[in-house]
PDB file of N, CA and C in Angstrom:
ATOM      1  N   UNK A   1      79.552  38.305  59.796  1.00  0.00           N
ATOM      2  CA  UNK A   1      79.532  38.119  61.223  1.00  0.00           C
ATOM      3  C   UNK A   1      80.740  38.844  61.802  1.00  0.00           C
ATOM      4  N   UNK A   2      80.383  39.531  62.704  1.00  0.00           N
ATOM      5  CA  UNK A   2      81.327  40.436  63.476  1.00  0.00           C
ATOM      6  C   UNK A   2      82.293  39.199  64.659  1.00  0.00           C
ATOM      7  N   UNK A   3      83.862  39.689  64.655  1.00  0.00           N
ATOM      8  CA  UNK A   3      84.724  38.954  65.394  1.00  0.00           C
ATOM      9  C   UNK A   3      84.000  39.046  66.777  1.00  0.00           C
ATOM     10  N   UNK A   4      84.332  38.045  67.842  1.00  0.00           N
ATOM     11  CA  UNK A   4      84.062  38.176  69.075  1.00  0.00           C
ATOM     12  C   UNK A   4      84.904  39.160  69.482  1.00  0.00           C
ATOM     13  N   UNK A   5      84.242  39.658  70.985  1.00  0.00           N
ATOM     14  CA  UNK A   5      85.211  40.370  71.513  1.00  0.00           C
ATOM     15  C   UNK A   5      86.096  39.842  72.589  1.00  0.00           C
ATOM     16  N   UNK A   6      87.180  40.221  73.232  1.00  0.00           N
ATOM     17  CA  UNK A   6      87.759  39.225  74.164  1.00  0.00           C
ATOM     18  C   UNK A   6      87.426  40.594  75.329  1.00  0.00           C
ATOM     19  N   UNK A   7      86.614  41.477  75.311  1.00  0.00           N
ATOM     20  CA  UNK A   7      86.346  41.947  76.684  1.00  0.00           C
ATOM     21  C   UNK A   7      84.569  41.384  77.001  1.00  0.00           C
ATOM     22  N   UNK A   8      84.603  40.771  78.228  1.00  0.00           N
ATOM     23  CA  UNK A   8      83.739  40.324  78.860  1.00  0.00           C
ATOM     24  C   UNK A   8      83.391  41.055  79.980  1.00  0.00           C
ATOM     25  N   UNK A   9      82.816  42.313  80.106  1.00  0.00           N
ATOM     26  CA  UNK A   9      82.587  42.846  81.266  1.00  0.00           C
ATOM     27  C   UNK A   9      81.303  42.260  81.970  1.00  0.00           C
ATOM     28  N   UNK A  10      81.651  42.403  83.491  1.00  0.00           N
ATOM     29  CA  UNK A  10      80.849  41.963  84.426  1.00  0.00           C
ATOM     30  C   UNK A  10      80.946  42.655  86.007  1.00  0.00           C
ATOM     31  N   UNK A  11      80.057  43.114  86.261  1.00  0.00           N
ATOM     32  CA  UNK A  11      80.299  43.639  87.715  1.00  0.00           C
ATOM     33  C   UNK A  11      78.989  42.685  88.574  1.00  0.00           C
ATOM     34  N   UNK A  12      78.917  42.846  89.974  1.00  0.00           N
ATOM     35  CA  UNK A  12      78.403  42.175  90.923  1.00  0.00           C
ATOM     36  C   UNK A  12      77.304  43.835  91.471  1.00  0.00           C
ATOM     37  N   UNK A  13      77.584  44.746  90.909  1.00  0.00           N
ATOM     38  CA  UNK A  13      76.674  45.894  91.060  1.00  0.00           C
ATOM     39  C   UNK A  13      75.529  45.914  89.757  1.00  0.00           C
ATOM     40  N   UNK A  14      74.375  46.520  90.217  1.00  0.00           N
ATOM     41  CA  UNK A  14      73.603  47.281  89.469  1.00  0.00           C
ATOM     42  C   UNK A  14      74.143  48.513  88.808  1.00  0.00           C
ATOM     43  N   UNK A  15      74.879  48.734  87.569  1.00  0.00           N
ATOM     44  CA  UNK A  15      75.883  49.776  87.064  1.00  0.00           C
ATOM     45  C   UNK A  15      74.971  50.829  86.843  1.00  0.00           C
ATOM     46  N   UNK A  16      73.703  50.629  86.242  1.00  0.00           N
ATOM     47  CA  UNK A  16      73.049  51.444  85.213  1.00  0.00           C
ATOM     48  C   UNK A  16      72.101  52.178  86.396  1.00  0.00           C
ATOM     49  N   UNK A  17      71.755  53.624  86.088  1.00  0.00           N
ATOM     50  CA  UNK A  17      71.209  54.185  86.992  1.00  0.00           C
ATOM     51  C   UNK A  17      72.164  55.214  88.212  1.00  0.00           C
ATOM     52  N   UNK A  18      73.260  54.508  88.186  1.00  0.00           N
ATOM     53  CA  UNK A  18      74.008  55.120  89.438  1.00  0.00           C
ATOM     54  C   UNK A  18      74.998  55.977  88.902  1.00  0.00           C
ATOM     55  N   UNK A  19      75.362  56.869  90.126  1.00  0.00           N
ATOM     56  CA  UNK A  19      76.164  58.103  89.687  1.00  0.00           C
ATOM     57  C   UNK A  19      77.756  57.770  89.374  1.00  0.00           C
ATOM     58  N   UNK A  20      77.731  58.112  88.514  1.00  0.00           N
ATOM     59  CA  UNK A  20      79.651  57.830  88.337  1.00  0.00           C
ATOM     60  C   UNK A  20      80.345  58.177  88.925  1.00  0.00           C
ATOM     61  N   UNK A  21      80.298  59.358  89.674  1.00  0.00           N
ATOM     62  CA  UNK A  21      81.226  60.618  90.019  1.00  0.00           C
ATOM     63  C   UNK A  21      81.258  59.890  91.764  1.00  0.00           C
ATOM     64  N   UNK A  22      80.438  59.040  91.923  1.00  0.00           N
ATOM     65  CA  UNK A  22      80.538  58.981  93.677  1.00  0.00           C
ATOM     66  C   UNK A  22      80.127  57.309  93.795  1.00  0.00           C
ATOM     67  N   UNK A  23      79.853  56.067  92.659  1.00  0.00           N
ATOM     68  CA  UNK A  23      78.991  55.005  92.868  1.00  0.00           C
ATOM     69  C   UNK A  23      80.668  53.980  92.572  1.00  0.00           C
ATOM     70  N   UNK A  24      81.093  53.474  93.881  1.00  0.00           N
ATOM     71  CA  UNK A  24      82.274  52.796  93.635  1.00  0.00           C
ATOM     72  C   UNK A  24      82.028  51.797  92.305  1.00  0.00           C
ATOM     73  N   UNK A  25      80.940  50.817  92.916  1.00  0.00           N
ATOM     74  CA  UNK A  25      80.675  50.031  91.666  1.00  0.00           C
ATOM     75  C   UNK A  25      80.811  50.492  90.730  1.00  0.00           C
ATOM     76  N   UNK A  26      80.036  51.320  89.848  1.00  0.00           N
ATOM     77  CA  UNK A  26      80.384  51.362  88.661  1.00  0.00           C
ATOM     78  C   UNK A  26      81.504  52.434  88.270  1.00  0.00           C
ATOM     79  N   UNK A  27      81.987  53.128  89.047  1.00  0.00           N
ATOM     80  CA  UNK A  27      83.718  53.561  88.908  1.00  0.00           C
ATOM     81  C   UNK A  27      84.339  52.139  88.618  1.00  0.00           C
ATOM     82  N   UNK A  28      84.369  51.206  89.625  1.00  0.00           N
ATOM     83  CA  UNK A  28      85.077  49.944  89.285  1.00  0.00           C
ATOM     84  C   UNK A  28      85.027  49.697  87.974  1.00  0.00           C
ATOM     85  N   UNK A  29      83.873  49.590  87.392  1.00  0.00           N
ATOM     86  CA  UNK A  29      83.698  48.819  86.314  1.00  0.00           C
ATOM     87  C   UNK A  29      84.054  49.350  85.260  1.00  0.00           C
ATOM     88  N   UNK A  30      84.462  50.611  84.928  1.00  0.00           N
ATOM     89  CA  UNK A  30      84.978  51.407  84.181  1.00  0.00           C
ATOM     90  C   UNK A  30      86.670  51.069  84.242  1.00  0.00           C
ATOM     91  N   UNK A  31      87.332  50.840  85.475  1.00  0.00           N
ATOM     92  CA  UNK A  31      88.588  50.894  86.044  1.00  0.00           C
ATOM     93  C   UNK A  31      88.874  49.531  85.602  1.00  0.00           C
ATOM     94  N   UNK A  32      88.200  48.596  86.225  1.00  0.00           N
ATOM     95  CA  UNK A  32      88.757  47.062  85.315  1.00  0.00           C
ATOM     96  C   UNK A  32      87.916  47.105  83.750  1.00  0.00           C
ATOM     97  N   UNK A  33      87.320  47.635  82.966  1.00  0.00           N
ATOM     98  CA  UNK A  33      87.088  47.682  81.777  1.00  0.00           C
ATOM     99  C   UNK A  33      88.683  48.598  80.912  1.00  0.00           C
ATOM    100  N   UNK A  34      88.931  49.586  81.381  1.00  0.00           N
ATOM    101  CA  UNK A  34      90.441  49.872  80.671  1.00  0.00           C
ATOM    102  C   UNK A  34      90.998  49.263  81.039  1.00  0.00           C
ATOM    103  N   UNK A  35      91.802  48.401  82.221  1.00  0.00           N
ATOM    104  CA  UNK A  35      92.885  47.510  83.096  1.00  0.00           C
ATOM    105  C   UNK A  35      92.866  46.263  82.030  1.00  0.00           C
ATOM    106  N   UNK A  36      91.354  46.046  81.313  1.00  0.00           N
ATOM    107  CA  UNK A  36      91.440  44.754  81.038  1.00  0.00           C
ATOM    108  C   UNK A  36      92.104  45.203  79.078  1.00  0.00           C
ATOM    109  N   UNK A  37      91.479  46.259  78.299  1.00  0.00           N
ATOM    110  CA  UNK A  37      91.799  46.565  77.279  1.00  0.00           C
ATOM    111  C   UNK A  37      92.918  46.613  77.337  1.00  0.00           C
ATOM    112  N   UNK A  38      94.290  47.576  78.272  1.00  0.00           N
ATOM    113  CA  UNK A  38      95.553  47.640  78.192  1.00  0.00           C
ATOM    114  C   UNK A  38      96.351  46.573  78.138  1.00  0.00           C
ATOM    115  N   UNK A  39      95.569  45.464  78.807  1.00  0.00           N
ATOM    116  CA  UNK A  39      96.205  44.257  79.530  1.00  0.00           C
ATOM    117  C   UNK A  39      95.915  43.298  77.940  1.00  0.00           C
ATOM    118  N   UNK A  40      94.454  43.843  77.551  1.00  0.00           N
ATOM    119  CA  UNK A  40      95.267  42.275  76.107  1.00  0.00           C
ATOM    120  C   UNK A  40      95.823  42.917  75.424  1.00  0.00           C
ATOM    121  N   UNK A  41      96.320  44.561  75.100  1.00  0.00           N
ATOM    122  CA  UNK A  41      97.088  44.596  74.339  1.00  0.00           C
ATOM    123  C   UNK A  41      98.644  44.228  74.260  1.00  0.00           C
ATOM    124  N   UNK A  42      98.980  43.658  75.441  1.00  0.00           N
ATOM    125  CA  UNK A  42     100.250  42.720  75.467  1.00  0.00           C
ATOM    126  C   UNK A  42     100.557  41.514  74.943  1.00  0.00           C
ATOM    127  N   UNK A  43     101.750  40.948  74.869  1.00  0.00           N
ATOM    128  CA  UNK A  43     101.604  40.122  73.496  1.00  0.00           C
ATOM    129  C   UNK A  43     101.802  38.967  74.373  1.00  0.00           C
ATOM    130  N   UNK A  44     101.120  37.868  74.306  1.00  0.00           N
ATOM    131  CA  UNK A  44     101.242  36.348  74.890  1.00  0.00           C
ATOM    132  C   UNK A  44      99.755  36.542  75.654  1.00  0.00           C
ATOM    133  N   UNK A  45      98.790  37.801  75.931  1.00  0.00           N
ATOM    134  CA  UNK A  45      97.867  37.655  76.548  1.00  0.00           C
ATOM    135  C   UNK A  45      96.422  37.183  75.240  1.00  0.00           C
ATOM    136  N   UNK A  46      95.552  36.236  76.004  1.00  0.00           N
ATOM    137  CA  UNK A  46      94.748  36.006  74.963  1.00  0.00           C
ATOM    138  C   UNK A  46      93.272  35.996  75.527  1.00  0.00           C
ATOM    139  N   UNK A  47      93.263  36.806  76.880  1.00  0.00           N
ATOM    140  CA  UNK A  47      92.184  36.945  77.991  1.00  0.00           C
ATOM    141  C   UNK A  47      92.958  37.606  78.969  1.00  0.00           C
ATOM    142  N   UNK A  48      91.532  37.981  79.405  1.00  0.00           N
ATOM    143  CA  UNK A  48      92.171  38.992  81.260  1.00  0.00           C
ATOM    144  C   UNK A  48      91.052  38.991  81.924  1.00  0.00           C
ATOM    145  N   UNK A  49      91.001  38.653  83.110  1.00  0.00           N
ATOM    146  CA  UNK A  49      90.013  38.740  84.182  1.00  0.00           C
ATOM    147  C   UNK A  49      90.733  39.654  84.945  1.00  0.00           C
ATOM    148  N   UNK A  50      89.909  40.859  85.290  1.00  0.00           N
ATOM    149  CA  UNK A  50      90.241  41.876  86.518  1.00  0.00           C
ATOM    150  C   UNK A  50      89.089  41.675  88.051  1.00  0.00           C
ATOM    151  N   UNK A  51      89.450  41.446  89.063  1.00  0.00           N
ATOM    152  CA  UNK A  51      88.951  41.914  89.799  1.00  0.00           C
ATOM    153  C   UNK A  51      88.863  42.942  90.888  1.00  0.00           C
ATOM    154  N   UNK A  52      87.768  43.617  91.304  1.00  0.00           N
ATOM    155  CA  UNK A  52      88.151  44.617  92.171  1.00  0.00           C
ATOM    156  C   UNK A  52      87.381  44.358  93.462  1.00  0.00           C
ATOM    157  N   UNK A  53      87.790  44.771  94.494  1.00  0.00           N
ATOM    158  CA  UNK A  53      86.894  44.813  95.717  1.00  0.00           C
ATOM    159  C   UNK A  53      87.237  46.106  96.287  1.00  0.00           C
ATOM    160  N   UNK A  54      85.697  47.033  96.773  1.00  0.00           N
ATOM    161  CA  UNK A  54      86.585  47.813  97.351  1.00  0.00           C
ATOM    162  C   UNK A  54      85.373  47.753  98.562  1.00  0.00           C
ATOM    163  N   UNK A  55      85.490  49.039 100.004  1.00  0.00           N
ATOM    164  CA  UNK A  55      84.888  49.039 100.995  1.00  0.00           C
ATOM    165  C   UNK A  55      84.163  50.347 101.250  1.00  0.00           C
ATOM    166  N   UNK A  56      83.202  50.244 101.883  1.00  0.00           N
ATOM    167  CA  UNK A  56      82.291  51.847 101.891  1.00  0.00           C
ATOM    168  C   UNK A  56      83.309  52.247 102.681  1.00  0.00           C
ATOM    169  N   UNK A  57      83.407  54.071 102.130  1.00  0.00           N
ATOM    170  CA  UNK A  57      84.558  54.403 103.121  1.00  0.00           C
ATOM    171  C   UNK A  57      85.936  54.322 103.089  1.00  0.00           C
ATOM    172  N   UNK A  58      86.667  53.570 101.945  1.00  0.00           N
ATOM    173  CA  UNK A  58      87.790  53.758 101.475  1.00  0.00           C
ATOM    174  C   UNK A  58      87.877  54.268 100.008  1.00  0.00           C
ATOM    175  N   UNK A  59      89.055  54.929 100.252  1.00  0.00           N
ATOM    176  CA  UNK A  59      89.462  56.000  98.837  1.00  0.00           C
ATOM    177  C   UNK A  59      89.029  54.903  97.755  1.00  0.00           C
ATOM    178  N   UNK A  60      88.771  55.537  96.603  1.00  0.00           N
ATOM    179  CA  UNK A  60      88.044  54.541  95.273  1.00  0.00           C
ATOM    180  C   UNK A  60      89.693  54.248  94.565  1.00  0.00           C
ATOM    181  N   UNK A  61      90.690  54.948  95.085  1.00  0.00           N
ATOM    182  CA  UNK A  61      92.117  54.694  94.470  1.00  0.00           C
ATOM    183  C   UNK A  61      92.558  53.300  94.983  1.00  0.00           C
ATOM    184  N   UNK A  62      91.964  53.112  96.344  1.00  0.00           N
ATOM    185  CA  UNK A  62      92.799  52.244  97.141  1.00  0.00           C
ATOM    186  C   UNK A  62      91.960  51.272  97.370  1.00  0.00           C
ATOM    187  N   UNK A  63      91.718  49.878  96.766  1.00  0.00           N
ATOM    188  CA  UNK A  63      90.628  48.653  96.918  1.00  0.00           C
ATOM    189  C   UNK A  63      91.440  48.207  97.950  1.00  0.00           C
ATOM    190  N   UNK A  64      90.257  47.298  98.465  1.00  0.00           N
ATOM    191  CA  UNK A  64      90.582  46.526  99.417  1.00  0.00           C
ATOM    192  C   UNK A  64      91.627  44.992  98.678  1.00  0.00           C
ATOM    193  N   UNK A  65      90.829  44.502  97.382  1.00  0.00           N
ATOM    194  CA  UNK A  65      91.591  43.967  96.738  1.00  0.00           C
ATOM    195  C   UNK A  65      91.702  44.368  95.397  1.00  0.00           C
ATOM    196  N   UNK A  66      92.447  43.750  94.647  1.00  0.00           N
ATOM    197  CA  UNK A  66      92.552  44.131  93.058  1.00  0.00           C
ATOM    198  C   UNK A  66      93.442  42.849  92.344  1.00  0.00           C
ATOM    199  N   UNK A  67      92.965  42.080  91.204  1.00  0.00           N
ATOM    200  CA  UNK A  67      93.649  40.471  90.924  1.00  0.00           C
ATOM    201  C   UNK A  67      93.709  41.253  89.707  1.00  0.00           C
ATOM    202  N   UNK A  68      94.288  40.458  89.068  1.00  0.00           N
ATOM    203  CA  UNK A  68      94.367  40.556  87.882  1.00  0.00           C
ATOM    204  C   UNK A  68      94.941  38.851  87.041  1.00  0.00           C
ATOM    205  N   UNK A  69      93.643  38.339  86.554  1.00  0.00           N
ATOM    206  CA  UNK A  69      93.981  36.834  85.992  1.00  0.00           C
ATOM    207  C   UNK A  69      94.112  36.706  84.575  1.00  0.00           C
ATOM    208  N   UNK A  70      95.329  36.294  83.878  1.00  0.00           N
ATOM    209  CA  UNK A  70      95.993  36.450  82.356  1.00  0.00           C
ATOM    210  C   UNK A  70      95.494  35.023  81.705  1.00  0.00           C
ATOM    211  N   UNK A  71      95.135  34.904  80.623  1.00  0.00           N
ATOM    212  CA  UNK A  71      94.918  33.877  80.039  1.00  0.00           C
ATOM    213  C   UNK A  71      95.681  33.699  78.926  1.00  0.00           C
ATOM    214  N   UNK A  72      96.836  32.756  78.197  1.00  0.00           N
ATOM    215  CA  UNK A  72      97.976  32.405  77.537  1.00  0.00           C
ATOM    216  C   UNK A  72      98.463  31.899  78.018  1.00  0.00           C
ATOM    217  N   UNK A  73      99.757  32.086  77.539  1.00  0.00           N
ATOM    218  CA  UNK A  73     101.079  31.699  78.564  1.00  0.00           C
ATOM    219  C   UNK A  73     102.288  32.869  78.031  1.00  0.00           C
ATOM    220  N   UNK A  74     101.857  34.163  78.722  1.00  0.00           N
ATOM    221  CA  UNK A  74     102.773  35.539  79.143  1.00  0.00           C
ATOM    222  C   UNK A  74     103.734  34.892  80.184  1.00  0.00           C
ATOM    223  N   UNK A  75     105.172  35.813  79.649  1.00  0.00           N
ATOM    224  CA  UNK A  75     106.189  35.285  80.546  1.00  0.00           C
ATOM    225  C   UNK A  75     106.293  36.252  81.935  1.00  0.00           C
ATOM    226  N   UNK A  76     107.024  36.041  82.763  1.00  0.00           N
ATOM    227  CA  UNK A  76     106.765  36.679  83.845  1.00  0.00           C
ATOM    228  C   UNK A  76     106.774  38.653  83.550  1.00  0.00           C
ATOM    229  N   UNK A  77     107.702  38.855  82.883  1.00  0.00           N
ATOM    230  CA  UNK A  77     107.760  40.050  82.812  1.00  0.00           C
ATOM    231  C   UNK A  77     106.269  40.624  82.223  1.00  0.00           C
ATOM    232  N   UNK A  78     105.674  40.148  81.055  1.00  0.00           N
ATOM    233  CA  UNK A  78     104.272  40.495  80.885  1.00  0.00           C
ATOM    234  C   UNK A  78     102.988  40.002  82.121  1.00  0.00           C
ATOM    235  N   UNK A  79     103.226  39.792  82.822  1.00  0.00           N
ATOM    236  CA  UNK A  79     102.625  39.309  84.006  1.00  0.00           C
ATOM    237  C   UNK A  79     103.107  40.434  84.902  1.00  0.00           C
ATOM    238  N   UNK A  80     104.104  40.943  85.015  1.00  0.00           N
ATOM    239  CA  UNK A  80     104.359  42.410  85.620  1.00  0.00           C
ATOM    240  C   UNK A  80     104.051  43.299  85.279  1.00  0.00           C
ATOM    241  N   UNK A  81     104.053  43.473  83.963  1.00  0.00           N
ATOM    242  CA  UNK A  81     103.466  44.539  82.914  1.00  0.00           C
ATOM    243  C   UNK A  81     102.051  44.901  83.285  1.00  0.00           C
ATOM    244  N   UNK A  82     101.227  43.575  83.248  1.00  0.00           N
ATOM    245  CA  UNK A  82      99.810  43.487  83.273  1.00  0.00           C
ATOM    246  C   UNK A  82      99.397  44.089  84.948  1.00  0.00           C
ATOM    247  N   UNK A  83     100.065  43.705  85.566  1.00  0.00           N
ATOM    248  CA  UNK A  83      99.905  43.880  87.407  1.00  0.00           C
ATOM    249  C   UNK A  83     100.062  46.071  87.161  1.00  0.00           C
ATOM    250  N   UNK A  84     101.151  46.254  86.580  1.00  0.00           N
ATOM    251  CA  UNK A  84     101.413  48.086  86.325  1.00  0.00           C
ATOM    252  C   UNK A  84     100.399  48.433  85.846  1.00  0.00           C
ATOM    253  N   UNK A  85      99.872  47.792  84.672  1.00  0.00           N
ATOM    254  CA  UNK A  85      98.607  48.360  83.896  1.00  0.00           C
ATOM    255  C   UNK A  85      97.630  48.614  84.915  1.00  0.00           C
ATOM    256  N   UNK A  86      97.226  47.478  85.554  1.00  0.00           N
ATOM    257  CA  UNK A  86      96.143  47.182  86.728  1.00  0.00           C
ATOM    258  C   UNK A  86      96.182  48.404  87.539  1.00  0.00           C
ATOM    259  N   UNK A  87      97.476  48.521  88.173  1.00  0.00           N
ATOM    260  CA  UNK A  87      98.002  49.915  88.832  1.00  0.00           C
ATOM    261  C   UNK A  87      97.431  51.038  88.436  1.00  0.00           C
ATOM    262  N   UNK A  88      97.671  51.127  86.773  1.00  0.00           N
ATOM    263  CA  UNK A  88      97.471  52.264  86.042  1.00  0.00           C
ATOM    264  C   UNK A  88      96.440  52.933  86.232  1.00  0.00           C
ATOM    265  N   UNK A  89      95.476  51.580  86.009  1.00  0.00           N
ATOM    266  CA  UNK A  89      94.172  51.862  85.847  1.00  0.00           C
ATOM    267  C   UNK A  89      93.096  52.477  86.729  1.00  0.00           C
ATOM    268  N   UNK A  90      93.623  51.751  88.379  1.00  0.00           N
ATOM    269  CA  UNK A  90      92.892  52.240  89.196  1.00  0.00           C
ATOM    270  C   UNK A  90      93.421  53.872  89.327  1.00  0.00           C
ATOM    271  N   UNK A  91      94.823  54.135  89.662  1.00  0.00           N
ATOM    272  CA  UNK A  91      94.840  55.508  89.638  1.00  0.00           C
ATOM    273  C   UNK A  91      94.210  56.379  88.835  1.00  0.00           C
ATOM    274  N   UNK A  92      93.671  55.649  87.361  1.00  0.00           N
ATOM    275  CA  UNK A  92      92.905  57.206  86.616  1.00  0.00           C
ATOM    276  C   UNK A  92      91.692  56.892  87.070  1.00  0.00           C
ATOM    277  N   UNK A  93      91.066  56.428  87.597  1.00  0.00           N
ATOM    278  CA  UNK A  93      89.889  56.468  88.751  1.00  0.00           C
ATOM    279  C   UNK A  93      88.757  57.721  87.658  1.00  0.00           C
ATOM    280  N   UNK A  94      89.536  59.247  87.903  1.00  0.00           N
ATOM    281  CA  UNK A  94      88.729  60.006  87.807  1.00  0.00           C
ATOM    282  C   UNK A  94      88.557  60.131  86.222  1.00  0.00           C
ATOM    283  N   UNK A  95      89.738  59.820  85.166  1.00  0.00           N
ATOM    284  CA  UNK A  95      89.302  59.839  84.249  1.00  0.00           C
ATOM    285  C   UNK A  95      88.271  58.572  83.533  1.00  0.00           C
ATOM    286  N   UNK A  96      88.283  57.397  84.483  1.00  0.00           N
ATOM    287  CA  UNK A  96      86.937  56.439  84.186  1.00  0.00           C
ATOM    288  C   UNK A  96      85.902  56.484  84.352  1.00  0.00           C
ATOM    289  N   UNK A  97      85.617  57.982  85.668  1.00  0.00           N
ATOM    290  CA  UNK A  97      84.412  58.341  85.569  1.00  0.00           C
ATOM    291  C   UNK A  97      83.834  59.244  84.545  1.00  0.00           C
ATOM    292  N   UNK A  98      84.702  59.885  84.257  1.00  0.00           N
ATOM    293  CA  UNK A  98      84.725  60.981  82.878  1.00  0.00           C
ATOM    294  C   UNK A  98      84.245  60.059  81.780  1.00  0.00           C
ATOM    295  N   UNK A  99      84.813  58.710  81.797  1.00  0.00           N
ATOM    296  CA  UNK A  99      84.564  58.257  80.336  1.00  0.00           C
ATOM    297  C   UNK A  99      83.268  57.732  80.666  1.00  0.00           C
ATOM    298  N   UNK A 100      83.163  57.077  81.757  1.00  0.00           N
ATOM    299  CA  UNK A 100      81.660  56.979  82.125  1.00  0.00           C
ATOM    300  C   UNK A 100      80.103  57.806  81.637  1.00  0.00           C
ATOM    301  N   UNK A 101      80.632  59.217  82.600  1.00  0.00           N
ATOM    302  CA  UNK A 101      79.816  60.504  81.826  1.00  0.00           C
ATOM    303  C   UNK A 101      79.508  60.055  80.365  1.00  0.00           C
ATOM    304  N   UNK A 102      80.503  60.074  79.884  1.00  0.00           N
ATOM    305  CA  UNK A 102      80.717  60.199  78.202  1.00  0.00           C
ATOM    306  C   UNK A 102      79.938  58.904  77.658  1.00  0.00           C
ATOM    307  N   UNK A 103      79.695  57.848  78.296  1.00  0.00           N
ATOM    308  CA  UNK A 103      78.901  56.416  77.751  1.00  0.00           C
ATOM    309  C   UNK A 103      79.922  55.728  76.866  1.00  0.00           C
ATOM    310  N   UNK A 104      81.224  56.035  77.412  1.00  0.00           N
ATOM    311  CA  UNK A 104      82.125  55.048  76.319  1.00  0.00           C
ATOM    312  C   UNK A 104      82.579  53.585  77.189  1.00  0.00           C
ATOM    313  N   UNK A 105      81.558  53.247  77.918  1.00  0.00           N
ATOM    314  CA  UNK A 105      81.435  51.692  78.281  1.00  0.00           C
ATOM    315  C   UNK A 105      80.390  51.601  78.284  1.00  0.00           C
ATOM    316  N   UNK A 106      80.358  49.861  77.802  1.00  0.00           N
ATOM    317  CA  UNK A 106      79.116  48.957  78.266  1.00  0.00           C
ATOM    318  C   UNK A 106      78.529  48.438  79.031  1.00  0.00           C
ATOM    319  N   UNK A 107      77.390  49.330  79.546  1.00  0.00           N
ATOM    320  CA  UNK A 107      76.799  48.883  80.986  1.00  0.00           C
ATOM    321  C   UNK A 107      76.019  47.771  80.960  1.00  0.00           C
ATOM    322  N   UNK A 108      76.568  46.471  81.880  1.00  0.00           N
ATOM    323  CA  UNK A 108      75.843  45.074  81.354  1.00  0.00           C
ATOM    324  C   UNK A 108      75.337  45.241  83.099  1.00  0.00           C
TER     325      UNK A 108
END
C-alpha cells in the first residue's frame, strides 16, 4: 500500500478542459498546488491549505485574496516562511502554466 499523500488539491473551477495560458482557475490551481508542496517541505508543517481568489480583470499575479492555512504547530518564523513561499508561488504564475501544458498536476 502506497503512503498517503498530504497534497489534497481542490479548486471551486472546472480545471479540465480549460486553457492554461489565459483560464485563472486553473492557473490558480497549479499556483496553490506548488505554494502547498514548498510549504510542507518546512519543518513543523504537517498540512497546508492554500487559498486563492482572484477577479475577472485583474492581473493573475495579483488575487484579490490569497490565505495560506498551516497544520502543526510551526513557529512564527515558519509561518513567515510559508506566507514568502505563497508569495513565491503566485509570482511564477507563468511557469505554473508551463507545468500545466506539461500535465505535471492533478486535475481533480
Amino acid at each position: 500500500m502506497s503512503a498517503p499523500t498530504k497534497v489534497h488539491p481542490m479548486s471551486l473551477e472546472a480545471a479540465c478542459g480549460k486553457n492554461p495560458l489565459g483560464h485563472v482557475g486553473k492557473l490558480n490551481h497549479g499556483i496553490a498546488w506548488d505554494a502547498c508542496e514548498a510549504i510542507l517541505a518546512l519543518d513543523g508543517v504537517e498540512g497546508v491549505t492554500v487559498r486563492l481568489l482572484s477577479r475577472i480583470g485583474r492581473p493573475v499575479d495579483r488575487p484579490v485574496a490569497a490565505q495560506v492555512e498551516v497544520a502543526g504547530v510551526p513557529d512564527p518564523e515558519t509561518l513567515h516562511e510559508a506566507r514568502r513561499r505563497l508569495v513565491a508561488a503566485v509570482a511564477d504564475w507563468r511557469g505554473a502554466s508551463q507545468r500545466l501544458v506539461e500535465g505535471r498536476y492533478e486535475l481533480v
